[in-house]
Amino acid sequence: MGGFFGVASKTDCVFDLFFGTDYHSHLGTRRGGMAVYGEGGYDRSIHNIENSPFRTKFEKDVNTLKGNIGIGCISDFEPQPLIVRSHHGTYAITTVGKINNSEELVNQIFQSGNPHFLEMSGGDINPTELVAAIINQKDHLVEGIRYAQEIIDGSMTLLIMTPKGIYAARDRMGRTPVSIGQKEGAFCASFESFAYLNLGYLEYKELGSGEIVVITPEGVQTLSEPSSDMKICTFLWVYYGYPSSSYEGVSVEQMRYRCGDLLARRDQVKPDIVAGVPDSGTAHAIGYANRSGIPFSRPFIKYTPTWPRSFMPSIQSQRDLIAKMKLIPVHDLIKDKSMLLIDDSIVRGTQLRETTEFLYQSGAKEVHIRPACPPLLYKCKYLNFSRSTSEMDLITRRVIVEAESEITKEVLSEYADPESDRYNYMLDQISTKLNFTSLRYHRLDDMIKSVGISPCKLCTYCWNGKEE
């Protein structure tokens, strides 16, 4: 996961950069960084944010960094932004995306004469450094950015800061967003559209698929026109996006209300209360409650004062334990109640099974589960936003493997079809394994309807396996 923010201002930009970057903390848990350019040249700061929030780690840097142009990022993997010296001059770069063919690209660059890459811990090459190396193969920055977008298998959205301004480039299929904001004397580029609103910026434009612009304090100039093709990640609305953001003009919060609304229209159960798993399930649950007339309730509260999202270890068993520890029950709202619980999705099922057991232990009579998206059948191949490292992490795949001697695309397509016997068998098995009273997923057609833009512009690969 990851997010970025960039500012080009006629005055010092560090205040806006600090808070604009901090507003992306929900997208990453491991590294944060800021780089600026001013009278003293380039300056940069990178910190580990695994055990402390971005704002705490960087508050001292706000008083020392000086510059009128800056980029910042939150990253779940590599330290960035990087400062690179090349035949293009010196520039800073930060990226959001996924490179599936990194080994092939590294070998290609070695053959073209690049002497080395720096290894990160674990022996991996920093993907942002690899992107810079690809860009540096070409004579001009914009030509290099286009080249990187063409040859990377996966996705790549980036910001490049030079002494003259910031180059912002959206992935060629528009899988991740870039929103441009404007205020007097400054322009900014942001992954999340809400991140600049409290800083006084107004929305200027969203970049289209593959569009490349250069941002200066005076304006925004398009250097490469956008494509009409788009495959933006639908999971941004369902889960990853912050509630106050919007993508392609579609509000995240309103989309989630519509998800809950359509879930309720197809449902027959009559529980006492409707609840959402905090935080992303809450809006879906409100939409369901509004449509069904069943009261919305908060039977457990997420404890956040000393448990920021950034405190999340990489070991899955520890992640599951911490997720459970964050939820504090309100026993008076649980005891003797039939409950309908909405979560954004079911991946492994571990956390939701423990949440369900925790509700039964607190006195719940029934726990009906309604995920706000269809069953996840495929690991994401386009973004690092996937919540699974292997398809066998997915509870759907484990159930299918138990039931099938051979798994083909045709078989998986039946499991993705909500009208098929295989689909209903899978739901029964998952419900039994996770101890749900009942289970009904959001349908893919309803989820697409909840977004409200053309289906051909949405990536739905993790649910139906359909590629570009």
Tab-separated table of C-alpha atoms in Angstrom:
chain	number	residue	atom	x	y	z
A	1	MET	CA	0.000	0.000	0.000
A	2	GLY	CA	1.063	3.622	-0.254
A	3	GLY	CA	0.098	7.212	-0.943
A	4	PHE	CA	1.787	10.481	-1.854
A	5	PHE	CA	1.422	14.253	-1.776
A	6	GLY	CA	3.325	16.986	-3.609
A	7	VAL	CA	3.313	20.804	-3.454
A	8	ALA	CA	4.685	23.515	-5.727
A	9	SER	CA	4.305	26.892	-4.013
A	10	LYS	CA	5.524	30.465	-4.356
A	11	THR	CA	6.270	30.376	-0.616
A	12	ASP	CA	7.569	27.695	1.754
A	13	CYS	CA	5.631	24.469	1.200
A	14	VAL	CA	6.693	22.365	4.194
A	15	PHE	CA	3.575	22.944	6.327
A	16	ASP	CA	1.260	21.850	3.504
A	17	LEU	CA	3.551	18.966	2.587
A	18	PHE	CA	3.685	17.678	6.165
A	19	PHE	CA	-0.061	17.617	6.724
A	20	GLY	CA	-0.927	16.570	3.160
A	21	THR	CA	1.367	13.564	3.469
A	22	ASP	CA	0.126	12.765	6.986
A	23	TYR	CA	-3.421	12.558	5.600
A	24	HIS	CA	-2.282	9.444	3.692
A	25	SER	CA	-1.312	7.497	6.823
A	26	HIS	CA	-4.226	5.059	6.369
A	27	LEU	CA	-2.534	3.746	3.209
A	28	GLY	CA	0.742	2.509	4.677
A	29	THR	CA	2.336	1.357	7.897
A	30	ARG	CA	6.100	1.100	7.534
A	31	ARG	CA	7.870	4.111	5.997
A	32	GLY	CA	7.220	7.805	5.603
A	33	GLY	CA	9.313	10.371	3.783
A	34	MET	CA	9.492	13.975	2.602
A	35	ALA	CA	11.857	15.680	0.139
A	36	VAL	CA	11.988	19.409	-0.597
A	37	TYR	CA	13.823	21.757	-2.917
A	38	GLY	CA	14.617	25.376	-2.036
A	39	GLU	CA	17.445	27.901	-1.934
A	40	GLY	CA	19.668	25.379	-0.183
A	41	GLY	CA	19.030	22.715	-2.819
A	42	TYR	CA	17.548	19.312	-2.022
A	43	ASP	CA	16.803	18.059	1.463
A	44	ARG	CA	15.088	14.886	2.568
A	45	SER	CA	13.916	12.974	5.622
A	46	ILE	CA	12.744	9.339	5.858
A	47	HIS	CA	11.545	7.615	9.043
A	48	ASN	CA	10.281	4.216	10.126
A	49	ILE	CA	6.630	4.677	11.176
A	50	GLU	CA	5.892	1.088	12.249
A	51	ASN	CA	5.622	1.966	15.947
A	52	SER	CA	4.841	5.668	15.801
A	53	PRO	CA	2.594	7.757	13.552
A	54	PHE	CA	3.932	9.884	10.713
A	55	ARG	CA	3.158	13.147	12.481
A	56	THR	CA	5.118	12.172	15.595
A	57	LYS	CA	8.169	11.049	13.634
A	58	PHE	CA	8.294	14.084	11.355
A	59	GLU	CA	7.276	16.971	13.625
A	60	LYS	CA	10.928	18.006	14.154
A	61	ASP	CA	11.602	17.927	10.415
A	62	VAL	CA	8.937	20.575	9.827
A	63	ASN	CA	11.204	23.079	11.573
A	64	THR	CA	14.347	22.141	9.635
A	65	LEU	CA	13.184	21.382	6.081
A	66	LYS	CA	12.892	24.467	3.872
A	67	GLY	CA	11.697	24.700	0.300
A	68	ASN	CA	8.951	25.851	-2.015
A	69	ILE	CA	8.651	22.520	-3.878
A	70	GLY	CA	8.208	19.204	-2.078
A	71	ILE	CA	6.958	15.629	-2.323
A	72	GLY	CA	6.082	13.233	0.481
A	73	CYS	CA	4.886	9.659	0.781
A	74	ILE	CA	3.583	6.952	3.056
A	75	SER	CA	4.847	3.516	2.040
A	76	ASP	CA	4.168	-0.042	3.181
A	77	PHE	CA	7.371	-1.410	1.742
A	78	GLU	CA	10.299	0.662	0.514
A	79	PRO	CA	11.919	3.824	1.907
A	80	GLN	CA	11.217	6.810	-0.348
A	81	PRO	CA	11.294	9.498	-1.792
A	82	LEU	CA	14.679	8.829	-3.395
A	83	ILE	CA	16.985	11.591	-4.597
A	84	VAL	CA	18.559	10.595	-7.904
A	85	ARG	CA	21.389	12.218	-9.849
A	86	SER	CA	21.322	11.439	-13.582
A	87	HIS	CA	21.758	12.966	-17.027
A	88	HIS	CA	18.324	14.531	-16.418
A	89	GLY	CA	19.872	16.424	-13.512
A	90	THR	CA	19.053	15.737	-9.871
A	91	TYR	CA	15.467	14.857	-9.000
A	92	ALA	CA	13.427	13.275	-6.204
A	93	ILE	CA	10.986	10.464	-6.970
A	94	THR	CA	8.197	8.623	-5.165
A	95	THR	CA	5.953	5.884	-6.558
A	96	VAL	CA	2.770	3.931	-5.870
A	97	GLY	CA	2.282	0.692	-7.771
A	98	LYS	CA	3.407	-2.872	-8.327
A	99	ILE	CA	6.133	-4.304	-10.583
A	100	ASN	CA	5.627	-7.981	-11.421
A	101	ASN	CA	8.530	-8.214	-13.886
A	102	SER	CA	11.198	-6.513	-11.751
A	103	GLU	CA	13.816	-9.265	-12.229
A	104	GLU	CA	13.478	-9.080	-16.008
A	105	LEU	CA	13.748	-5.274	-15.934
A	106	VAL	CA	16.795	-5.329	-13.641
A	107	ASN	CA	18.605	-7.727	-15.990
A	108	GLN	CA	17.662	-5.552	-18.951
A	109	ILE	CA	19.167	-2.507	-17.250
A	110	PHE	CA	22.336	-4.410	-16.326
A	111	GLN	CA	22.765	-5.322	-19.981
A	112	SER	CA	22.375	-1.699	-21.007
A	113	GLY	CA	25.260	-0.670	-18.746
A	114	ASN	CA	23.730	0.288	-15.388
A	115	PRO	CA	26.444	-0.687	-12.851
A	116	HIS	CA	24.434	-1.556	-9.746
A	117	PHE	CA	21.331	-1.274	-7.551
A	118	LEU	CA	21.305	-0.891	-3.776
A	119	GLU	CA	19.759	-3.847	-1.986
A	120	MET	CA	17.256	-3.282	0.776
A	121	SER	CA	17.077	-5.575	3.798
A	122	GLY	CA	15.926	-8.989	2.624
A	123	GLY	CA	17.827	-8.643	-0.631
A	124	ASP	CA	15.088	-6.877	-2.579
A	125	ILE	CA	15.753	-3.963	-4.899
A	126	ASN	CA	13.874	-0.767	-4.106
A	127	PRO	CA	11.157	-0.608	-6.790
A	128	THR	CA	11.300	3.190	-6.801
A	129	GLU	CA	15.019	3.008	-7.606
A	130	LEU	CA	14.199	0.580	-10.416
A	131	VAL	CA	11.624	2.997	-11.850
A	132	ALA	CA	14.226	5.793	-11.762
A	133	ALA	CA	16.717	3.548	-13.583
A	134	ILE	CA	14.126	2.804	-16.281
A	135	ILE	CA	13.324	6.498	-16.709
A	136	ASN	CA	17.032	7.279	-17.006
A	137	GLN	CA	17.278	5.024	-20.067
A	138	LYS	CA	15.668	7.760	-22.129
A	139	ASP	CA	16.917	11.206	-23.144
A	140	HIS	CA	13.995	13.162	-21.688
A	141	LEU	CA	12.100	12.746	-18.409
A	142	VAL	CA	8.644	12.587	-19.966
A	143	GLU	CA	9.849	10.072	-22.545
A	144	GLY	CA	11.344	8.047	-19.680
A	145	ILE	CA	8.115	8.133	-17.651
A	146	ARG	CA	6.128	6.934	-20.671
A	147	TYR	CA	8.686	4.169	-21.240
A	148	ALA	CA	8.434	3.025	-17.602
A	149	GLN	CA	4.647	2.894	-17.797
A	150	GLU	CA	4.826	0.857	-21.001
A	151	ILE	CA	7.293	-1.836	-19.882
A	152	ILE	CA	6.227	-2.315	-16.247
A	153	ASP	CA	3.924	-5.294	-15.795
A	154	GLY	CA	1.594	-4.204	-13.015
A	155	SER	CA	1.005	-0.507	-12.425
A	156	MET	CA	2.979	2.646	-11.776
A	157	THR	CA	1.836	6.090	-10.617
A	158	LEU	CA	4.528	8.557	-9.572
A	159	LEU	CA	5.714	12.029	-8.624
A	160	ILE	CA	9.105	13.410	-9.726
A	161	MET	CA	10.360	16.657	-8.197
A	162	THR	CA	12.877	18.841	-10.029
A	163	PRO	CA	14.056	22.383	-9.254
A	164	LYS	CA	11.444	23.700	-11.703
A	165	GLY	CA	8.389	21.741	-10.595
A	166	ILE	CA	6.756	18.368	-10.016
A	167	TYR	CA	6.005	15.832	-12.726
A	168	ALA	CA	2.885	13.826	-11.831
A	169	ALA	CA	2.050	10.719	-13.848
A	170	ARG	CA	-0.930	8.434	-13.406
A	171	ASP	CA	-0.672	4.724	-14.191
A	172	ARG	CA	-1.401	4.005	-17.860
A	173	MET	CA	-4.619	2.160	-16.958
A	174	GLY	CA	-5.574	4.606	-14.202
A	175	ARG	CA	-5.602	1.897	-11.520
A	176	THR	CA	-4.697	4.448	-8.834
A	177	PRO	CA	-5.794	8.098	-8.678
A	178	VAL	CA	-4.024	11.456	-8.845
A	179	SER	CA	-5.971	14.565	-7.828
A	180	ILE	CA	-4.693	18.122	-8.380
A	181	GLY	CA	-5.597	20.945	-5.989
A	182	GLN	CA	-5.182	24.698	-6.359
A	183	LYS	CA	-5.021	27.708	-4.059
A	184	GLU	CA	-3.537	31.164	-4.440
A	185	GLY	CA	0.170	30.826	-5.152
A	186	ALA	CA	0.277	26.999	-5.038
A	187	PHE	CA	-0.760	23.747	-6.674
A	188	CYS	CA	-0.620	20.260	-5.187
A	189	ALA	CA	-0.868	16.646	-6.341
A	190	SER	CA	-2.417	14.028	-4.073
A	191	PHE	CA	-3.370	10.355	-4.082
A	192	GLU	CA	-6.371	11.131	-1.842
A	193	SER	CA	-8.551	14.011	-2.999
A	194	PHE	CA	-9.537	15.041	0.538
A	195	ALA	CA	-5.932	15.512	1.718
A	196	TYR	CA	-5.665	19.114	0.514
A	197	LEU	CA	-9.126	20.445	1.406
A	198	ASN	CA	-8.314	21.560	4.983
A	199	LEU	CA	-5.121	23.179	3.679
A	200	GLY	CA	-7.124	25.673	1.630
A	201	TYR	CA	-6.892	24.016	-1.791
A	202	LEU	CA	-9.833	23.545	-4.123
A	203	GLU	CA	-10.111	20.678	-6.579
A	204	TYR	CA	-8.500	21.609	-9.886
A	205	LYS	CA	-8.662	18.331	-11.851
A	206	GLU	CA	-8.144	14.579	-11.711
A	207	LEU	CA	-5.502	13.141	-13.992
A	208	GLY	CA	-6.704	10.676	-16.612
A	209	SER	CA	-5.170	7.277	-17.329
A	210	GLY	CA	-1.517	7.650	-18.383
A	211	GLU	CA	-1.677	11.441	-18.185
A	212	ILE	CA	1.565	13.239	-17.343
A	213	VAL	CA	1.574	16.847	-16.113
A	214	VAL	CA	4.147	19.245	-14.744
A	215	ILE	CA	3.068	21.286	-11.722
A	216	THR	CA	4.625	24.653	-10.876
A	217	PRO	CA	3.497	27.401	-8.487
A	218	GLU	CA	1.990	29.130	-11.533
A	219	GLY	CA	-0.020	26.296	-13.026
A	220	VAL	CA	-0.441	22.763	-14.363
A	221	GLN	CA	0.595	21.819	-17.889
A	222	THR	CA	-0.307	18.517	-19.563
A	223	LEU	CA	2.732	16.947	-21.245
A	224	SER	CA	1.154	13.614	-22.241
A	225	GLU	CA	-2.562	13.395	-22.950
A	226	PRO	CA	-4.718	10.877	-21.052
A	227	SER	CA	-5.961	7.659	-22.581
A	228	SER	CA	-9.649	6.838	-22.851
A	229	ASP	CA	-8.960	3.373	-21.353
A	230	MET	CA	-9.298	2.932	-17.610
A	231	LYS	CA	-9.280	0.098	-15.066
A	232	ILE	CA	-9.404	1.882	-11.702
A	233	CYS	CA	-9.318	-0.422	-8.656
A	234	THR	CA	-12.877	-0.902	-7.364
A	235	PHE	CA	-11.522	-1.905	-3.953
A	236	LEU	CA	-10.541	1.754	-3.430
A	237	TRP	CA	-14.199	2.554	-2.844
A	238	VAL	CA	-15.042	-0.640	-0.983
A	239	TYR	CA	-12.172	-0.557	1.508
A	240	TYR	CA	-8.899	1.310	0.942
A	241	GLY	CA	-10.134	4.813	0.216
A	242	TYR	CA	-10.704	7.218	3.080
A	243	PRO	CA	-14.433	8.018	3.544
A	244	SER	CA	-14.034	11.691	2.617
A	245	SER	CA	-12.236	10.939	-0.669
A	246	SER	CA	-13.696	10.617	-4.125
A	247	TYR	CA	-12.365	9.001	-7.285
A	248	GLU	CA	-13.616	9.764	-10.783
A	249	GLY	CA	-16.131	12.096	-9.138
A	250	VAL	CA	-17.633	9.275	-7.019
A	251	SER	CA	-17.672	9.765	-3.252
A	252	VAL	CA	-16.276	6.859	-1.219
A	253	GLU	CA	-18.775	7.360	1.612
A	254	GLN	CA	-21.780	7.620	-0.712
A	255	MET	CA	-20.668	4.550	-2.651
A	256	ARG	CA	-20.553	2.597	0.614
A	257	TYR	CA	-24.063	3.779	1.519
A	258	ARG	CA	-25.259	2.514	-1.872
A	259	CYS	CA	-23.513	-0.832	-1.265
A	260	GLY	CA	-25.401	-1.301	1.982
A	261	ASP	CA	-28.635	-0.180	0.360
A	262	LEU	CA	-28.368	-2.791	-2.408
A	263	LEU	CA	-27.335	-5.501	0.080
A	264	ALA	CA	-30.498	-4.791	2.066
A	265	ARG	CA	-32.753	-4.893	-1.021
A	266	ARG	CA	-31.743	-8.514	-1.690
A	267	ASP	CA	-31.845	-9.709	1.937
A	268	GLN	CA	-34.611	-11.536	3.793
A	269	VAL	CA	-33.290	-11.774	7.370
A	270	LYS	CA	-34.771	-9.579	10.116
A	271	PRO	CA	-32.124	-9.079	12.818
A	272	ASP	CA	-32.526	-6.782	15.791
A	273	ILE	CA	-29.630	-4.523	14.800
A	274	VAL	CA	-27.268	-3.770	11.910
A	275	ALA	CA	-23.600	-3.055	12.654
A	276	GLY	CA	-20.409	-2.475	10.701
A	277	VAL	CA	-16.919	-3.753	11.474
A	278	PRO	CA	-14.981	-0.538	12.168
A	279	ASP	CA	-13.969	1.419	10.301
A	280	SER	CA	-14.710	0.667	6.644
A	281	GLY	CA	-17.756	-1.514	7.341
A	282	THR	CA	-19.554	1.281	9.181
A	283	ALA	CA	-20.755	3.229	6.118
A	284	HIS	CA	-21.937	0.047	4.397
A	285	ALA	CA	-23.935	-0.781	7.538
A	286	ILE	CA	-25.513	2.690	7.618
A	287	GLY	CA	-26.666	2.212	4.017
A	288	TYR	CA	-28.145	-1.161	4.913
A	289	ALA	CA	-29.914	0.199	7.999
A	290	ASN	CA	-31.334	3.187	6.103
A	291	ARG	CA	-32.826	0.922	3.414
A	292	SER	CA	-34.060	-1.895	5.694
A	293	GLY	CA	-35.348	0.198	8.590
A	294	ILE	CA	-33.463	-2.062	11.021
A	295	PRO	CA	-31.680	0.083	13.653
A	296	PHE	CA	-27.991	0.796	13.178
A	297	SER	CA	-25.916	0.120	16.283
A	298	ARG	CA	-22.285	0.109	17.418
A	299	PRO	CA	-21.944	-3.062	19.518
A	300	PHE	CA	-18.175	-2.782	19.620
A	301	ILE	CA	-15.889	0.210	19.427
A	302	LYS	CA	-12.408	0.371	17.951
A	303	TYR	CA	-9.931	1.634	20.542
A	304	THR	CA	-7.689	4.110	18.715
A	305	PRO	CA	-6.033	6.515	21.205
A	306	THR	CA	-2.902	4.382	21.626
A	307	TRP	CA	-3.473	1.921	18.774
A	308	PRO	CA	-2.921	3.868	15.566
A	309	ARG	CA	-3.194	1.921	12.353
A	310	SER	CA	0.546	2.325	11.834
A	311	PHE	CA	1.182	-0.034	14.758
A	312	MET	CA	0.666	-3.192	12.739
A	313	PRO	CA	3.323	-5.943	12.658
A	314	SER	CA	4.079	-7.890	9.497
A	315	ILE	CA	3.462	-11.325	11.086
A	316	GLN	CA	-0.135	-12.324	10.331
A	317	SER	CA	-0.823	-13.996	13.698
A	318	GLN	CA	0.225	-10.805	15.486
A	319	ARG	CA	-1.896	-8.699	13.102
A	320	ASP	CA	-4.926	-10.864	13.895
A	321	LEU	CA	-4.320	-10.546	17.646
A	322	ILE	CA	-3.965	-6.754	17.487
A	323	ALA	CA	-7.060	-6.404	15.310
A	324	LYS	CA	-8.983	-8.331	17.978
A	325	MET	CA	-7.512	-6.318	20.845
A	326	LYS	CA	-8.627	-3.065	19.249
A	327	LEU	CA	-12.326	-3.994	19.389
A	328	ILE	CA	-14.002	-3.300	22.728
A	329	PRO	CA	-17.488	-4.803	23.232
A	330	VAL	CA	-20.535	-2.895	24.437
A	331	HIS	CA	-22.254	-5.832	26.156
A	332	ASP	CA	-25.608	-4.109	26.597
A	333	LEU	CA	-25.899	-3.781	22.822
A	334	ILE	CA	-24.904	-7.403	22.147
A	335	LYS	CA	-26.554	-9.584	24.799
A	336	ASP	CA	-29.582	-11.530	23.513
A	337	LYS	CA	-29.491	-9.724	20.164
A	338	SER	CA	-29.772	-11.074	16.639
A	339	MET	CA	-27.129	-9.105	14.763
A	340	LEU	CA	-26.308	-8.431	11.115
A	341	LEU	CA	-22.656	-7.510	10.706
A	342	ILE	CA	-21.136	-5.907	7.586
A	343	ASP	CA	-17.410	-6.001	6.844
A	344	ASP	CA	-15.727	-4.648	3.726
A	345	SER	CA	-14.602	-8.140	2.640
A	346	ILE	CA	-13.549	-11.601	3.775
A	347	VAL	CA	-9.946	-12.498	2.935
A	348	ARG	CA	-8.547	-15.242	5.194
A	349	GLY	CA	-11.593	-15.186	7.453
A	350	THR	CA	-9.500	-15.373	10.631
A	351	GLN	CA	-10.378	-11.964	12.039
A	352	LEU	CA	-14.069	-12.184	11.178
A	353	ARG	CA	-14.328	-15.658	12.746
A	354	GLU	CA	-12.760	-14.315	15.950
A	355	THR	CA	-15.051	-11.279	15.867
A	356	THR	CA	-18.070	-13.573	15.504
A	357	GLU	CA	-16.920	-15.783	18.400
A	358	PHE	CA	-16.321	-12.684	20.474
A	359	LEU	CA	-19.942	-11.582	19.809
A	360	TYR	CA	-21.316	-15.002	20.790
A	361	GLN	CA	-19.225	-14.932	23.974
A	362	SER	CA	-20.722	-11.501	24.684
A	363	GLY	CA	-24.231	-12.953	24.501
A	364	ALA	CA	-25.303	-12.521	20.849
A	365	LYS	CA	-28.047	-14.934	19.699
A	366	GLU	CA	-27.289	-14.755	15.962
A	367	VAL	CA	-24.543	-13.232	13.811
A	368	HIS	CA	-25.436	-12.786	10.132
A	369	ILE	CA	-22.465	-11.721	7.981
A	370	ARG	CA	-22.794	-9.518	4.887
A	371	PRO	CA	-19.473	-8.648	3.161
A	372	ALA	CA	-19.673	-5.437	1.125
A	373	CYS	CA	-18.004	-7.010	-1.918
A	374	PRO	CA	-18.201	-10.364	-3.744
A	375	PRO	CA	-16.055	-13.379	-2.744
A	376	LEU	CA	-12.354	-12.697	-3.381
A	377	LEU	CA	-11.157	-15.482	-5.689
A	378	TYR	CA	-7.902	-14.065	-7.101
A	379	LYS	CA	-4.847	-12.365	-5.610
A	380	CYS	CA	-4.427	-8.843	-7.024
A	381	LYS	CA	-1.790	-8.755	-9.767
A	382	TYR	CA	-1.933	-5.029	-10.451
A	383	LEU	CA	-1.455	-3.263	-7.119
A	384	ASN	CA	0.248	-3.759	-3.768
A	385	PHE	CA	-3.188	-3.126	-2.278
A	386	SER	CA	-3.883	-6.858	-2.085
A	387	ARG	CA	-4.536	-8.092	1.453
A	388	SER	CA	-3.280	-11.589	0.566
A	389	THR	CA	0.211	-12.771	-0.354
A	390	SER	CA	-0.988	-16.031	-1.934
A	391	GLU	CA	-4.270	-17.153	-3.443
A	392	MET	CA	-4.289	-19.973	-0.878
A	393	ASP	CA	-4.560	-17.265	1.802
A	394	LEU	CA	-8.093	-16.693	0.505
A	395	ILE	CA	-10.715	-18.742	2.329
A	396	THR	CA	-12.628	-19.102	-0.944
A	397	ARG	CA	-9.663	-20.854	-2.573
A	398	ARG	CA	-9.184	-23.174	0.393
A	399	VAL	CA	-12.830	-24.225	0.189
A	400	ILE	CA	-12.582	-24.717	-3.594
A	401	VAL	CA	-9.398	-26.812	-3.292
A	402	GLU	CA	-11.157	-29.087	-0.800
A	403	ALA	CA	-14.079	-29.557	-3.200
A	404	GLU	CA	-12.412	-29.830	-6.619
A	405	SER	CA	-9.941	-32.317	-8.066
A	406	GLU	CA	-8.953	-29.808	-10.754
A	407	ILE	CA	-9.275	-26.024	-10.659
A	408	THR	CA	-9.692	-24.362	-14.040
A	409	LYS	CA	-10.827	-20.913	-15.108
A	410	GLU	CA	-14.182	-22.442	-16.042
A	411	VAL	CA	-14.582	-23.905	-12.552
A	412	LEU	CA	-13.609	-20.603	-10.907
A	413	SER	CA	-16.089	-18.723	-13.100
A	414	GLU	CA	-18.856	-20.908	-11.664
A	415	TYR	CA	-17.746	-20.114	-8.121
A	416	ALA	CA	-17.934	-16.415	-9.075
A	417	ASP	CA	-21.508	-16.759	-10.376
A	418	PRO	CA	-24.041	-16.015	-7.596
A	419	GLU	CA	-26.699	-18.041	-9.443
A	420	SER	CA	-24.620	-21.261	-9.546
A	421	ASP	CA	-24.739	-24.307	-7.265
A	422	ARG	CA	-20.954	-24.113	-6.759
A	423	TYR	CA	-21.246	-20.518	-5.525
A	424	ASN	CA	-23.937	-21.464	-2.993
A	425	TYR	CA	-21.920	-24.497	-1.868
A	426	MET	CA	-18.882	-22.239	-1.277
A	427	LEU	CA	-20.964	-19.838	0.837
A	428	ASP	CA	-22.357	-22.702	2.927
A	429	GLN	CA	-18.849	-24.044	3.562
A	430	ILE	CA	-17.419	-20.643	4.496
A	431	SER	CA	-20.371	-19.922	6.792
A	432	THR	CA	-19.897	-23.276	8.550
A	433	LYS	CA	-16.120	-22.895	8.898
A	434	LEU	CA	-16.400	-19.371	10.328
A	435	ASN	CA	-19.450	-20.104	12.509
A	436	PHE	CA	-21.807	-17.535	10.947
A	437	THR	CA	-25.571	-17.820	11.365
A	438	SER	CA	-25.859	-16.920	7.682
A	439	LEU	CA	-23.647	-15.473	4.939
A	440	ARG	CA	-24.556	-13.443	1.880
A	441	TYR	CA	-21.992	-11.531	-0.176
A	442	HIS	CA	-22.580	-8.367	-2.184
A	443	ARG	CA	-23.119	-9.304	-5.829
A	444	LEU	CA	-20.636	-8.057	-8.416
A	445	ASP	CA	-23.338	-6.455	-10.564
A	446	ASP	CA	-24.723	-4.635	-7.507
A	447	MET	CA	-21.256	-3.505	-6.414
A	448	ILE	CA	-20.563	-2.062	-9.863
A	449	LYS	CA	-23.944	-0.350	-9.726
A	450	SER	CA	-22.949	1.068	-6.319
A	451	VAL	CA	-19.942	2.799	-7.914
A	452	GLY	CA	-22.011	4.179	-10.755
A	453	ILE	CA	-19.408	4.509	-13.508
A	454	SER	CA	-19.056	2.381	-16.638
A	455	PRO	CA	-18.175	-1.246	-15.751
A	456	CYS	CA	-15.494	-1.278	-18.467
A	457	LYS	CA	-13.588	1.383	-16.499
A	458	LEU	CA	-13.442	-0.686	-13.277
A	459	CYS	CA	-10.909	-3.386	-12.399
A	460	THR	CA	-12.746	-6.377	-10.930
A	461	TYR	CA	-9.927	-8.938	-11.370
A	462	CYS	CA	-9.826	-10.091	-7.725
A	463	TRP	CA	-13.483	-11.151	-7.931
A	464	ASN	CA	-13.903	-12.553	-11.444
A	465	GLY	CA	-10.357	-12.969	-12.821
A	466	LYS	CA	-11.056	-10.775	-15.834
A	467	GLU	CA	-7.987	-8.854	-17.000
A	468	GLU	CA	-7.673	-5.734	-19.160
